[in-house]
JSON list of C-alpha atoms and ligand atoms in Angstrom, two decimals:
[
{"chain": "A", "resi": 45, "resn": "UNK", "atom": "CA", "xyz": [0.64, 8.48, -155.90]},
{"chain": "A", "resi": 46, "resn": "UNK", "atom": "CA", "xyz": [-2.17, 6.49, -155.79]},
{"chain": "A", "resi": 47, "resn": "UNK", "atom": "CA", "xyz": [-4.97, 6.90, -152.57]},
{"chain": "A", "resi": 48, "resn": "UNK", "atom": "CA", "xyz": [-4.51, 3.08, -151.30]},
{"chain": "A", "resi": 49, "resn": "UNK", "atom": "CA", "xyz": [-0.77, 3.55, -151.63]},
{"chain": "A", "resi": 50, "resn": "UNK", "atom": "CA", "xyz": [-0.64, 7.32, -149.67]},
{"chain": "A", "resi": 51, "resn": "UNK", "atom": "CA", "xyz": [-2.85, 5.33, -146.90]},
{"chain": "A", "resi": 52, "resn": "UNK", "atom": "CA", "xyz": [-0.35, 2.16, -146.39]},
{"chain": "A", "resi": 53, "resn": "UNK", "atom": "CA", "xyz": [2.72, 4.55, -146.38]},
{"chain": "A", "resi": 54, "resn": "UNK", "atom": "CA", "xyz": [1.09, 6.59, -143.55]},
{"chain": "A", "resi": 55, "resn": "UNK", "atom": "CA", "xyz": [-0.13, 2.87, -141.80]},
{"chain": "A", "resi": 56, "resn": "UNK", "atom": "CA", "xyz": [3.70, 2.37, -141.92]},
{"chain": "A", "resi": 57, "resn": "UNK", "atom": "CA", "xyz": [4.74, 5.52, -140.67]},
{"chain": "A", "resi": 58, "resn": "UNK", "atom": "CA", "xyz": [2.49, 5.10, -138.02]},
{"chain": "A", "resi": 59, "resn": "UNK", "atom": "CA", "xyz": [3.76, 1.84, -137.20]},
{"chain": "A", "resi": 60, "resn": "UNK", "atom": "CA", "xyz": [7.42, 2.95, -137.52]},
{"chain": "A", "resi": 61, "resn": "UNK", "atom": "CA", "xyz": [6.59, 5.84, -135.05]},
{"chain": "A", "resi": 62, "resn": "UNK", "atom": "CA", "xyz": [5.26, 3.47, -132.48]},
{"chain": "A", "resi": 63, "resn": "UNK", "atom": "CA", "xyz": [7.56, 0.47, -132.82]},
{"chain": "A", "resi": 64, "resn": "UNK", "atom": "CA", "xyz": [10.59, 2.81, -132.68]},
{"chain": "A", "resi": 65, "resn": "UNK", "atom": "CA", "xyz": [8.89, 4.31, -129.73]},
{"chain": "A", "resi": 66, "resn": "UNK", "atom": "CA", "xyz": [7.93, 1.24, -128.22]},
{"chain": "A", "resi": 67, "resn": "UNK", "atom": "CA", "xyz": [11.38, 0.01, -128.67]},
{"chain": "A", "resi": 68, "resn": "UNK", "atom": "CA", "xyz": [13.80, 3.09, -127.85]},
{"chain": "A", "resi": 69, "resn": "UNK", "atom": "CA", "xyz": [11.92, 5.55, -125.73]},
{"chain": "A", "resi": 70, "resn": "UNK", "atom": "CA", "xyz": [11.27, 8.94, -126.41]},
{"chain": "A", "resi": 71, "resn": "UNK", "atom": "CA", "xyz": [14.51, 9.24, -128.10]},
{"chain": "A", "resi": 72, "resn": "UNK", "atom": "CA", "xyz": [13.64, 6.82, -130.91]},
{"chain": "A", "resi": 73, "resn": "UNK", "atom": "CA", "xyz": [10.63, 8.42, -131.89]},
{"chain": "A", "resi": 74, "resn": "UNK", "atom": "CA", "xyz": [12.54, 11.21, -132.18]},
{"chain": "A", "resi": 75, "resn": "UNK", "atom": "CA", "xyz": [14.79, 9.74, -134.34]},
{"chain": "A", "resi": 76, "resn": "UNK", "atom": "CA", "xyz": [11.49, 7.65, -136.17]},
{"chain": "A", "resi": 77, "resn": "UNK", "atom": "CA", "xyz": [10.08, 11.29, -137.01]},
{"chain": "A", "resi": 78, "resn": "UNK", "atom": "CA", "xyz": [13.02, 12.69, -138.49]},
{"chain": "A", "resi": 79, "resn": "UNK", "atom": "CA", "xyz": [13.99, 9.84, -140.78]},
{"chain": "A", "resi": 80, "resn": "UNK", "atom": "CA", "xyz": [10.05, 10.20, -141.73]},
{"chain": "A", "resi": 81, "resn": "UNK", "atom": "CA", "xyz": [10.38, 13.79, -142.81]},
{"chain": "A", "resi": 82, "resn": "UNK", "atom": "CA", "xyz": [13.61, 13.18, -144.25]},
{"chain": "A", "resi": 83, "resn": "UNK", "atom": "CA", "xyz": [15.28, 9.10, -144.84]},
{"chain": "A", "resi": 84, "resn": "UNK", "atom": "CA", "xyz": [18.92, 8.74, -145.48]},
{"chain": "A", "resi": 85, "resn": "UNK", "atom": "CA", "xyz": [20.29, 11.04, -142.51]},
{"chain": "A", "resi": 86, "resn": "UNK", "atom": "CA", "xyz": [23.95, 10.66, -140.99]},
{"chain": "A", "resi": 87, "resn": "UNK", "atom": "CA", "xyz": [23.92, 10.53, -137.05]},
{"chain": "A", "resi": 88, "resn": "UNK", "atom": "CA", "xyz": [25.11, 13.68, -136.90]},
{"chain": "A", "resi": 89, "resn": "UNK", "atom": "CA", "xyz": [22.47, 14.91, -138.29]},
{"chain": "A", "resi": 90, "resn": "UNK", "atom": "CA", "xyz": [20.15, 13.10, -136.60]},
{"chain": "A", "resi": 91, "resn": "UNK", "atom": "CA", "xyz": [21.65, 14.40, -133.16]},
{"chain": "A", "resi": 92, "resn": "UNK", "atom": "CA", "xyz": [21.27, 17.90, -134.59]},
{"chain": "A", "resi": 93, "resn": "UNK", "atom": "CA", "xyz": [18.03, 17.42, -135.35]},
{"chain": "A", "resi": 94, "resn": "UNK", "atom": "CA", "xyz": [16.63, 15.79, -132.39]},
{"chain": "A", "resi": 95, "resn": "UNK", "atom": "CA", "xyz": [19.16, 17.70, -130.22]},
{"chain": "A", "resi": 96, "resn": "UNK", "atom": "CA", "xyz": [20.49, 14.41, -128.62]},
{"chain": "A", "resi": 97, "resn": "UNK", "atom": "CA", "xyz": [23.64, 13.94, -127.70]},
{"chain": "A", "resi": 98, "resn": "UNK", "atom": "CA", "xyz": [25.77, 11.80, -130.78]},
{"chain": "A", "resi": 99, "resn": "UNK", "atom": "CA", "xyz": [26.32, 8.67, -128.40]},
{"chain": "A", "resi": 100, "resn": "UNK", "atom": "CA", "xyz": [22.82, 9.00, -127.25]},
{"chain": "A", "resi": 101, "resn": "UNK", "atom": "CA", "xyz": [22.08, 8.71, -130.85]},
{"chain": "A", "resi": 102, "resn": "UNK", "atom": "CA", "xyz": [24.41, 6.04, -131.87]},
{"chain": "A", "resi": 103, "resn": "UNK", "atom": "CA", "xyz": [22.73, 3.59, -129.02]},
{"chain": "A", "resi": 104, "resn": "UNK", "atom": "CA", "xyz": [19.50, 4.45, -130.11]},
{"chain": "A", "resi": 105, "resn": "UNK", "atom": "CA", "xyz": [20.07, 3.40, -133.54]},
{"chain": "A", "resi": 106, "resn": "UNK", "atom": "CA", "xyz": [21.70, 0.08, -133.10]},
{"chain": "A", "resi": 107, "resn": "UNK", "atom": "CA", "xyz": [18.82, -0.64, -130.35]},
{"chain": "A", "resi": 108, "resn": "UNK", "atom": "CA", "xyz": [16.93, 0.04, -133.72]},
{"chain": "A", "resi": 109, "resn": "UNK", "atom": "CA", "xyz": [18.94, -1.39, -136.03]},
{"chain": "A", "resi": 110, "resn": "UNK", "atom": "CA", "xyz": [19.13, -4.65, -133.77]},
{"chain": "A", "resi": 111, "resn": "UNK", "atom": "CA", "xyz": [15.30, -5.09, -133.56]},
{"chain": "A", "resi": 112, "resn": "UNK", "atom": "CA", "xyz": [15.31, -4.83, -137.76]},
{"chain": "A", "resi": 113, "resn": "UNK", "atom": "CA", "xyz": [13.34, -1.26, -138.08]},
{"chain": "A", "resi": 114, "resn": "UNK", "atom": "CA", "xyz": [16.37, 0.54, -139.10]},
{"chain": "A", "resi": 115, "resn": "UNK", "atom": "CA", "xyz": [19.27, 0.12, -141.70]},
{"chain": "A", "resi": 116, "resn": "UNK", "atom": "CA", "xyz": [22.19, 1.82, -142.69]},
{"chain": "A", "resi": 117, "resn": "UNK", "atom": "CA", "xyz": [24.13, 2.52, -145.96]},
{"chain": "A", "resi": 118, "resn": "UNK", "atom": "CA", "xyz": [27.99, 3.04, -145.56]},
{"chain": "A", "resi": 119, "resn": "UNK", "atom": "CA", "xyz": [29.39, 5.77, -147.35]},
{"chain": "A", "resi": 120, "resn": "UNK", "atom": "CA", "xyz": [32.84, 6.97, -147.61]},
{"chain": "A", "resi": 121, "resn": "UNK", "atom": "CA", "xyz": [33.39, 10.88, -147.13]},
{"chain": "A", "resi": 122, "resn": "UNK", "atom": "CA", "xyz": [35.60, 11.96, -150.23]},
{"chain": "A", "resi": 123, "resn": "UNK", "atom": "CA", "xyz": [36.78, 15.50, -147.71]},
{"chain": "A", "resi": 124, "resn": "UNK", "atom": "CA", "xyz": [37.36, 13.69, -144.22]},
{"chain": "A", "resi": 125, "resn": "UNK", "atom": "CA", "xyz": [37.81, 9.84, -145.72]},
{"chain": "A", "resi": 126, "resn": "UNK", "atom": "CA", "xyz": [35.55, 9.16, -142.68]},
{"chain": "A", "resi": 127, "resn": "UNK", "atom": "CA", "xyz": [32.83, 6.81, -143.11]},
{"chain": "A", "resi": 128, "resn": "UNK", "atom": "CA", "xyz": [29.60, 8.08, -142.84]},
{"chain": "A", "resi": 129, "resn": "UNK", "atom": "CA", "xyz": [25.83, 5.88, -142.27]},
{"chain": "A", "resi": 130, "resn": "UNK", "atom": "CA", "xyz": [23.02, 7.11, -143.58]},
{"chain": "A", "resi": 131, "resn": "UNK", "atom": "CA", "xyz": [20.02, 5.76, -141.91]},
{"chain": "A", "resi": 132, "resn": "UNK", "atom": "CA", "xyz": [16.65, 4.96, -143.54]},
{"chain": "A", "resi": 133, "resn": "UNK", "atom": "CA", "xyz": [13.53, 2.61, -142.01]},
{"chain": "A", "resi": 134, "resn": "UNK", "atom": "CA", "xyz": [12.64, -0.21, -143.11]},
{"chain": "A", "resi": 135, "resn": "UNK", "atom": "CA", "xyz": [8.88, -0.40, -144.55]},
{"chain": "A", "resi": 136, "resn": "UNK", "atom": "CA", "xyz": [9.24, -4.50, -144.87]},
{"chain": "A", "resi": 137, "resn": "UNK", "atom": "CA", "xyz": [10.44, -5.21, -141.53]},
{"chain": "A", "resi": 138, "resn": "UNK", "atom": "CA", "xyz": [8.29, -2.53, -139.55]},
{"chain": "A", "resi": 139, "resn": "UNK", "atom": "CA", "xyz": [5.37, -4.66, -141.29]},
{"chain": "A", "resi": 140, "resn": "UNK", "atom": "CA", "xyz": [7.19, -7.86, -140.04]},
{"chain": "A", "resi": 141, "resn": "UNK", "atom": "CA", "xyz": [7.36, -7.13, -136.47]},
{"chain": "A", "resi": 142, "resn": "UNK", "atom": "CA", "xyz": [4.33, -5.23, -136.02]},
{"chain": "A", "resi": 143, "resn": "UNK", "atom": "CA", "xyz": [2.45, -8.22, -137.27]},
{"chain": "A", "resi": 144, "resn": "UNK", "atom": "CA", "xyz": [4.55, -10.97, -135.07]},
{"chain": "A", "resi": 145, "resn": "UNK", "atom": "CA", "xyz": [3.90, -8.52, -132.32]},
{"chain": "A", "resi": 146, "resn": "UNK", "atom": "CA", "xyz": [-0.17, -8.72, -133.03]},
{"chain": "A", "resi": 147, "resn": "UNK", "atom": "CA", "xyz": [0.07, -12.10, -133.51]},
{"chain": "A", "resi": 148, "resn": "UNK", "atom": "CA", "xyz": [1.27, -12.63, -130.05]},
{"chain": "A", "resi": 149, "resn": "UNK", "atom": "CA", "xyz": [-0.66, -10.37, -128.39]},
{"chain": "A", "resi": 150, "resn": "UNK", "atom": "CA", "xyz": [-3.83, -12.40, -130.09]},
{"chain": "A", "resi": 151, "resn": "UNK", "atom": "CA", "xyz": [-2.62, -15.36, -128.86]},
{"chain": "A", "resi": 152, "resn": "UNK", "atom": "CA", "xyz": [-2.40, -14.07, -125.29]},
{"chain": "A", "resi": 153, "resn": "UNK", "atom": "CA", "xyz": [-5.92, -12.74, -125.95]},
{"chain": "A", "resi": 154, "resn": "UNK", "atom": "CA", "xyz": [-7.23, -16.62, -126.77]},
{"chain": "A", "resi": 155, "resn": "UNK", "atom": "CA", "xyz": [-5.20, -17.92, -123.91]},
{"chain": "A", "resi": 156, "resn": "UNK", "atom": "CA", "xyz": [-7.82, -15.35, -121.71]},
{"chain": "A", "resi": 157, "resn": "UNK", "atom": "CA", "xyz": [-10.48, -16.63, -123.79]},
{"chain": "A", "resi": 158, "resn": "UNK", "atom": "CA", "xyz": [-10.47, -19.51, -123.34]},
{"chain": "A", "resi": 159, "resn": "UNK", "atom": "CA", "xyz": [-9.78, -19.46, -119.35]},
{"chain": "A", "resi": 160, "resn": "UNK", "atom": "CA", "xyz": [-12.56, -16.52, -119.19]},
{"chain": "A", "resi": 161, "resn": "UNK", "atom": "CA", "xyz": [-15.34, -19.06, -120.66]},
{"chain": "A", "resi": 162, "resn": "UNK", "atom": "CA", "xyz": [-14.06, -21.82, -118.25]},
{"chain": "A", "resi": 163, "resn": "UNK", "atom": "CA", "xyz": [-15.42, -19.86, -115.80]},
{"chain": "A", "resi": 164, "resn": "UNK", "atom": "CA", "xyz": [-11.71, -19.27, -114.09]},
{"chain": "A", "resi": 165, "resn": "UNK", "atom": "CA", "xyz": [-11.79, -15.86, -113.29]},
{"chain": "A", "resi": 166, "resn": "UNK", "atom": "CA", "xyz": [-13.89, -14.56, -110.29]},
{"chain": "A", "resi": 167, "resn": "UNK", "atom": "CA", "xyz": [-14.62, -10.78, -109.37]},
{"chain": "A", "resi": 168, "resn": "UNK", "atom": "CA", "xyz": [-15.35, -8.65, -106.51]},
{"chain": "A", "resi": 169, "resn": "UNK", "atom": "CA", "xyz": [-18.81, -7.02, -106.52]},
{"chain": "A", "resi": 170, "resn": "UNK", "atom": "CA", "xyz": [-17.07, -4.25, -105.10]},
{"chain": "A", "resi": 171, "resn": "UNK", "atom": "CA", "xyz": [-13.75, -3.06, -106.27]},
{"chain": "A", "resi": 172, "resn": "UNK", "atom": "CA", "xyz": [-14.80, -4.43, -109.57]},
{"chain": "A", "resi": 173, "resn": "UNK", "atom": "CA", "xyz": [-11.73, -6.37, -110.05]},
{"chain": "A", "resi": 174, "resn": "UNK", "atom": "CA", "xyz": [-11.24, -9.12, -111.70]},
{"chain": "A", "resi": 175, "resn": "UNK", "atom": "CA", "xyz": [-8.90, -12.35, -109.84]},
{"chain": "A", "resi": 176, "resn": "UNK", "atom": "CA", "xyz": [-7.79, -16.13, -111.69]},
{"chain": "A", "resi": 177, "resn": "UNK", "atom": "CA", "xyz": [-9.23, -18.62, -110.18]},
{"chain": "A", "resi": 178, "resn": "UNK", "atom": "CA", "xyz": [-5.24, -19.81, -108.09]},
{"chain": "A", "resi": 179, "resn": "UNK", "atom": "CA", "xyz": [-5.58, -16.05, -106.49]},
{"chain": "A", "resi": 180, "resn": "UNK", "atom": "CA", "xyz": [-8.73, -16.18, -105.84]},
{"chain": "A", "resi": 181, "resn": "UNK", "atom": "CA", "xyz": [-8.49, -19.62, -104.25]},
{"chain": "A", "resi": 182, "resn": "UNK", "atom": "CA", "xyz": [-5.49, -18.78, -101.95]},
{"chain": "A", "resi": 183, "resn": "UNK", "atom": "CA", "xyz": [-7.32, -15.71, -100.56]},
{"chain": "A", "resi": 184, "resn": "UNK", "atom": "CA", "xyz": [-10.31, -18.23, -99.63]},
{"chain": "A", "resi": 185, "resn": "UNK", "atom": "CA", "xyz": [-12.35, -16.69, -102.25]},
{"chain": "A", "resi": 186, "resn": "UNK", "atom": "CA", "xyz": [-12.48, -12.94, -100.76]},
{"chain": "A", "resi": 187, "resn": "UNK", "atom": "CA", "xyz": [-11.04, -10.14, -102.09]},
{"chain": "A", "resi": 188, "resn": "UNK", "atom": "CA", "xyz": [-7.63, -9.39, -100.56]},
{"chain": "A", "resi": 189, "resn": "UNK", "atom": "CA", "xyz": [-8.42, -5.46, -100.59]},
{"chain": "A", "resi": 190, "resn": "UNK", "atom": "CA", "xyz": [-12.20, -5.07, -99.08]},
{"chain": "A", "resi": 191, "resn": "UNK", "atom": "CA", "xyz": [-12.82, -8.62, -98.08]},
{"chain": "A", "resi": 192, "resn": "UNK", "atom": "CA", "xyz": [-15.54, -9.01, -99.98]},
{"chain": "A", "resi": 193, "resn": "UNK", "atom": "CA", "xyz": [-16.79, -12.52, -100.79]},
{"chain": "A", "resi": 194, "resn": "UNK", "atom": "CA", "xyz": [-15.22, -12.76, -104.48]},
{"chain": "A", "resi": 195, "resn": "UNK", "atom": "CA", "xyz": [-18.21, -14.47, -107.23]},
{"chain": "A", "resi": 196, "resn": "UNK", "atom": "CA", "xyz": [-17.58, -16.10, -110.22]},
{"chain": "A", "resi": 197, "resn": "UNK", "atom": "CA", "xyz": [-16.69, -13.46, -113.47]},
{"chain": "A", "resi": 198, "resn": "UNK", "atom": "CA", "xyz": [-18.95, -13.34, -116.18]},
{"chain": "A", "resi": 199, "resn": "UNK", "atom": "CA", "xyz": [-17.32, -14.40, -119.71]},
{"chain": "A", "resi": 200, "resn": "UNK", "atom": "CA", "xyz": [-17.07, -11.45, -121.44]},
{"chain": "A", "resi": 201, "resn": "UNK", "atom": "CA", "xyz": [-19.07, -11.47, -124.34]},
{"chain": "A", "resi": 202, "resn": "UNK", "atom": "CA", "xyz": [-17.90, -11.21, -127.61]},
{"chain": "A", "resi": 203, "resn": "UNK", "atom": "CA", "xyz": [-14.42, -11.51, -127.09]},
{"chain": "A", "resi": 204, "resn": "UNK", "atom": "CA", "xyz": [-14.24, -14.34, -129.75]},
{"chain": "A", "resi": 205, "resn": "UNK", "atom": "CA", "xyz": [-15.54, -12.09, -132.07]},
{"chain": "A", "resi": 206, "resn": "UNK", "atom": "CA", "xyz": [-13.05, -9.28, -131.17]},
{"chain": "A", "resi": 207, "resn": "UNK", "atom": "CA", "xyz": [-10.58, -11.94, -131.33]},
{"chain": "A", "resi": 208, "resn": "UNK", "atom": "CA", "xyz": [-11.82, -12.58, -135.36]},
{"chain": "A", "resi": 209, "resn": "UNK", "atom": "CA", "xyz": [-11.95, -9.81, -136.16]},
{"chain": "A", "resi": 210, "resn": "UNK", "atom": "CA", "xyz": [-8.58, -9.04, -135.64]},
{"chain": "A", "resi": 211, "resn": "UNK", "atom": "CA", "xyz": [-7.09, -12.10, -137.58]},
{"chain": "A", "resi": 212, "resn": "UNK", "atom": "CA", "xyz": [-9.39, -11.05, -140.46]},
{"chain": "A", "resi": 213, "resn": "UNK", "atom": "CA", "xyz": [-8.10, -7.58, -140.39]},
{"chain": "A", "resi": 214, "resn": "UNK", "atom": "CA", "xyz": [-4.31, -8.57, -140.17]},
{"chain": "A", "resi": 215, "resn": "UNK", "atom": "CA", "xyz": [-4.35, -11.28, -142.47]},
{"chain": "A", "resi": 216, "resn": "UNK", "atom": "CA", "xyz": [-3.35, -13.81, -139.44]},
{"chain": "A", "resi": 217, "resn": "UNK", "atom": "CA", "xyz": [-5.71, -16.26, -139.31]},
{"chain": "A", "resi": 218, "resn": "UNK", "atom": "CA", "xyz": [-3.44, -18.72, -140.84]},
{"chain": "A", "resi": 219, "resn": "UNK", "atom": "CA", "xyz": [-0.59, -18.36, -139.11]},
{"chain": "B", "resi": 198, "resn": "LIG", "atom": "ZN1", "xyz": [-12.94, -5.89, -103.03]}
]
């Protein structure tokens, strides 16, 4: 395998590990870090494995199957004539959501952007935190832990660039 290839799989195992994490708990990485050692497991395996009980499992993996990350392939059992699914990520979709994910967490990062060089956020010189202009106004500009007169915030600098930087890196910046 080529060296740029090798590096994106491991990006998307990476991803994969902390989406499934992010959206099932301890129980879906788990699950994430078995289907990365092996894909194309059964849930009974899978509960062996992780040592989960099966309907533990089973509501893990539609909360994963739901979101997109995870897909199934039905297969009849020629012994039992039970079904059986054998789960496997999803490399395409992982990509997907971890990207709409960014996307909106870059967006909530302009939105504070923007206010923070409007000059809307004040701080306390004391506790060192940081108050939007509405709270700061209803407390009469003090800080509602020390008292403290609250003074305006300075923009943090840079944060456009951060901001950049990030589209660049992701490919975002025209969506
Ligand atoms: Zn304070």
């Amino acid at each position: 395998m080529l060296a740029e290839e090798e590096k994106e799989l491991n990006r998307i195992r990476r991803l994969f590990i902390y989406l499934a994490k992010k959206l099932a708990g301890e129980g879906g990485l788990q699950i994430a870090s078995a289907l990365i050692n092996q894909g194309g497991l059964t849930d009974e395996q899978l509960s062996e494995i992780t040592g989960l009980p099966i309907t533990n499992i089973r509501n893990l993996l539609t909360t994963l199957r739901n979101e997109g990350i995870l897909y199934n392939i039905k297969e009849k059992d020629m012994n039992s004539g039970w079904t059986l699914y054998y789960w496997f990520a999803d490399p395409l979709t992982i990509k997907r959501i971890f990207k709409d994910r960014l996307r909106e967490s870059i967006n909530k990062l302009r939105v504070l952007m923007k206010l923070n060089q409007e000059g809307n956020f004040f701080i306390c010189p004391e506790c060192n935190i940081k108050f939007s202009k509405t709270d700061a106004e209803n407390n009469n500009y003090k800080c509602p832990i020390c008292g403290v007169d609250l003074v305006p915030a300075e923009p943090i600098i840079g944060l456009g660039k951060i901001v950049n930087k990030l589209l660049e890196k992701y490919n975002l910046a025209t969506k």
